[in-house]
Steps between C-alpha positions, in 0.01 A plus 500: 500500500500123473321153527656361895314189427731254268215277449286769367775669303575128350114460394451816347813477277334161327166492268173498656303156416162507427407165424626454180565891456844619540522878570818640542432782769307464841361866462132508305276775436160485695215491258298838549164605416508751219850532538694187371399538111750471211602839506625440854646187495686612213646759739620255761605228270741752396685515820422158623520278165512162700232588734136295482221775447133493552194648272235640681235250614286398275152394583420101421112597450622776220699287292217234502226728391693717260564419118840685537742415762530866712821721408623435831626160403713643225837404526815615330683211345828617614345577858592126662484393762148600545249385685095551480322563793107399547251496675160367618319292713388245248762170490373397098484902360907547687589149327361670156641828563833331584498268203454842230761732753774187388421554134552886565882382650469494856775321630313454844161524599440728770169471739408827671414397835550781663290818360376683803289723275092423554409504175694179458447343842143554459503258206688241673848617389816603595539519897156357528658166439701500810164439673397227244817269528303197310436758195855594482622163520242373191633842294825386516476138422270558191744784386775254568355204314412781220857597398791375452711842665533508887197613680594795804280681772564838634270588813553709831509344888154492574199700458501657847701492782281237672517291197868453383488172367763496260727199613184301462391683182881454323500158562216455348591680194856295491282121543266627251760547212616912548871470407626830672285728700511879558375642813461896628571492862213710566113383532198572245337763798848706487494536159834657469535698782678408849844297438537202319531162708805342428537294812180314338659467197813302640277293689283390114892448385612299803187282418459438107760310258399721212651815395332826765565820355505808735257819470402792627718812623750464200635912415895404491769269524531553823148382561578223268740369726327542825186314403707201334762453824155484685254322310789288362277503189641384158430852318300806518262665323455858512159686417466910617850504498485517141227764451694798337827331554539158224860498603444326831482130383817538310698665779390236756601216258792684426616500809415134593723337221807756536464641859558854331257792511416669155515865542146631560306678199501860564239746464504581122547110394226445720243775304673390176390164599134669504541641223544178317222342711273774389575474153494074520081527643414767224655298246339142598127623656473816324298765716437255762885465552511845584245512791683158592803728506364752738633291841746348323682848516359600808698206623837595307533866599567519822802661711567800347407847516160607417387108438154520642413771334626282210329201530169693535553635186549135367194381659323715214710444182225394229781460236832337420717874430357600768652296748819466296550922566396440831770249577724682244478789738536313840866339306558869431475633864722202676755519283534880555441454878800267499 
């Protein structure tokens, strides 16, 4: 396996600029809804220690009506570079929001334009704001003017296939002050089914100056590859790639600055992985952790004999030994199947 294209294989061996950030790998973890907390990122950062990560998105109209800033803004000192990821549909509550997300140590602010979910694009946010280009444009520039840290978008193509507007939506974002944007080459009505647009996504990189960072479709090097000599995109960022499996980021930007694949985590480092996951939520949320857990391992244990039976037993784990005998056991049986 290797990168044909010298241009690309040039690019991704240098830093990625982010207006005054310098990260030194083009591979970044997606933020993720109930999925991207500490105890996660922790995980990744491990295996991908140059690698810009994402919190969770964190609601604008929260942080202005709450006394105490929500836990999913927490960062881990050690944890850069981080970035915080809001959103809203409200230009003044995102320039607050963004101004308090700095003091937490976000090293970019990140504007979630892309949410297909209808709770948020009911209230104006996320996707919703492909359809409201003006809105979009005043979010970024008060967020801009609000913060002295670079100010990025991450959105999708369109919100249907009759309306894919995003070379007229990015350049928007890039006049209005967005110093890199994110986009997942698929629109807010596929949610994320179908295949990821790429050929859209080259076309948004073909047009903007700023940094475009690929999305969408992202489960291996491989993939990695194929999307970038496409797009031509100056990183990627993968999302459900990472669900059960926080070695992916690190592997990909492995790869990129060495051109050497790391050997792939087999099935035992993978529930011992888990394991420490497990432990990580139960030890940071207490017994909410643990029902946080539930998918988490639903999402590790997979490929080996007896699995599904497995990960309905984790689906009902109401305490930390619990699920540490469970995966105890699972370590047990693939090691003795090997």
């Amino acid at each position: 396996m290797e990168i044909k294209n010298t241009l690309l294989k040039e690019k991704l061996s240098t830093p990625l600029k982010i207006g005054s950030v310098v990260v030194n790998s083009r591979v970044l973890q997606s933020p993720l809804s109930g999925v991207t907390d500490l105890v996660f990122r922790r995980l990744v950062r491990r295996y991908a220690p140059e690698s810009m990560t994402y919190t969770e998105m964190v609601s604008a109209t929260e942080i202005h009506h709450l006394q105490q800033l929500p836990r999913l803004m927490e960062i881990d000192p050690h944890e850069q570079p981080i970035s915080i990821q809001l959103f809203d549909c409200r230009p003044d509550f995102m320039a607050e929001a963004a101004q308090k997300a700095v003091q937490e140590g976000a090293k970019t602010i990140d504007i979630n334009m892309g949410c297909p979910v209808n709770k948020i694009t009911k209230k104006g946010g996320g996707s919703r704001l492909l359809r409201q280009p003006e809105i979009a444009e005043a979010i970024v520039k008060e967020v801009k003017k609000a913060v002295n840290v670079p100010v990025t978008v991450k959105t999708r193509i369109g919100w249907n296939d009759d309306e894919i507007n995003i070379l007229d939506f990015a350049e928007k974002m890039e006049i209005a002050g967005a110093q890199m944007i994110t986009i997942h080459g698929r629109t807010r009505e596929q949610g994320y089914t179908g295949k990821a647009r790429w050929d859209i996504i080259a076309q948004v990189k073909e047009k903007l100056s700023i940094p475009v960072i690929a999305n969408g479709d992202i489960f291996s090097v491989e993939d990695a590859i194929r999307c970038l000599e496409i797009t031509n995109a100056d990183g990627i960022m993968c999302s459900r790639g990472t669900l059960g499996y926080p070695f992916l980021v690190g592997q990909i930007d492995h790869f990129f600055k060495t051109g050497q694949l790391l050997p792939i985590p087999s099935l035992s480092e993978r529930l011992e992985c888990a394991k420490e996951h497990l432990i990580g939520l139960w030890e940071y949320k207490g017994k909410r952790g643990i029902y946080q857990a539930r998918k988490h391992l639903t999402w590790y244990c997979q490929g080996f004999k007896g699995a599904a039976e497995f990960r309905d037993q984790c689906t009902r784990i109401d305490t930390v030994e619990e699920g540490i005998n469970l995966l105890q056991n699972a370590i047990t049986q693939v090691k003795l199947s090997l």
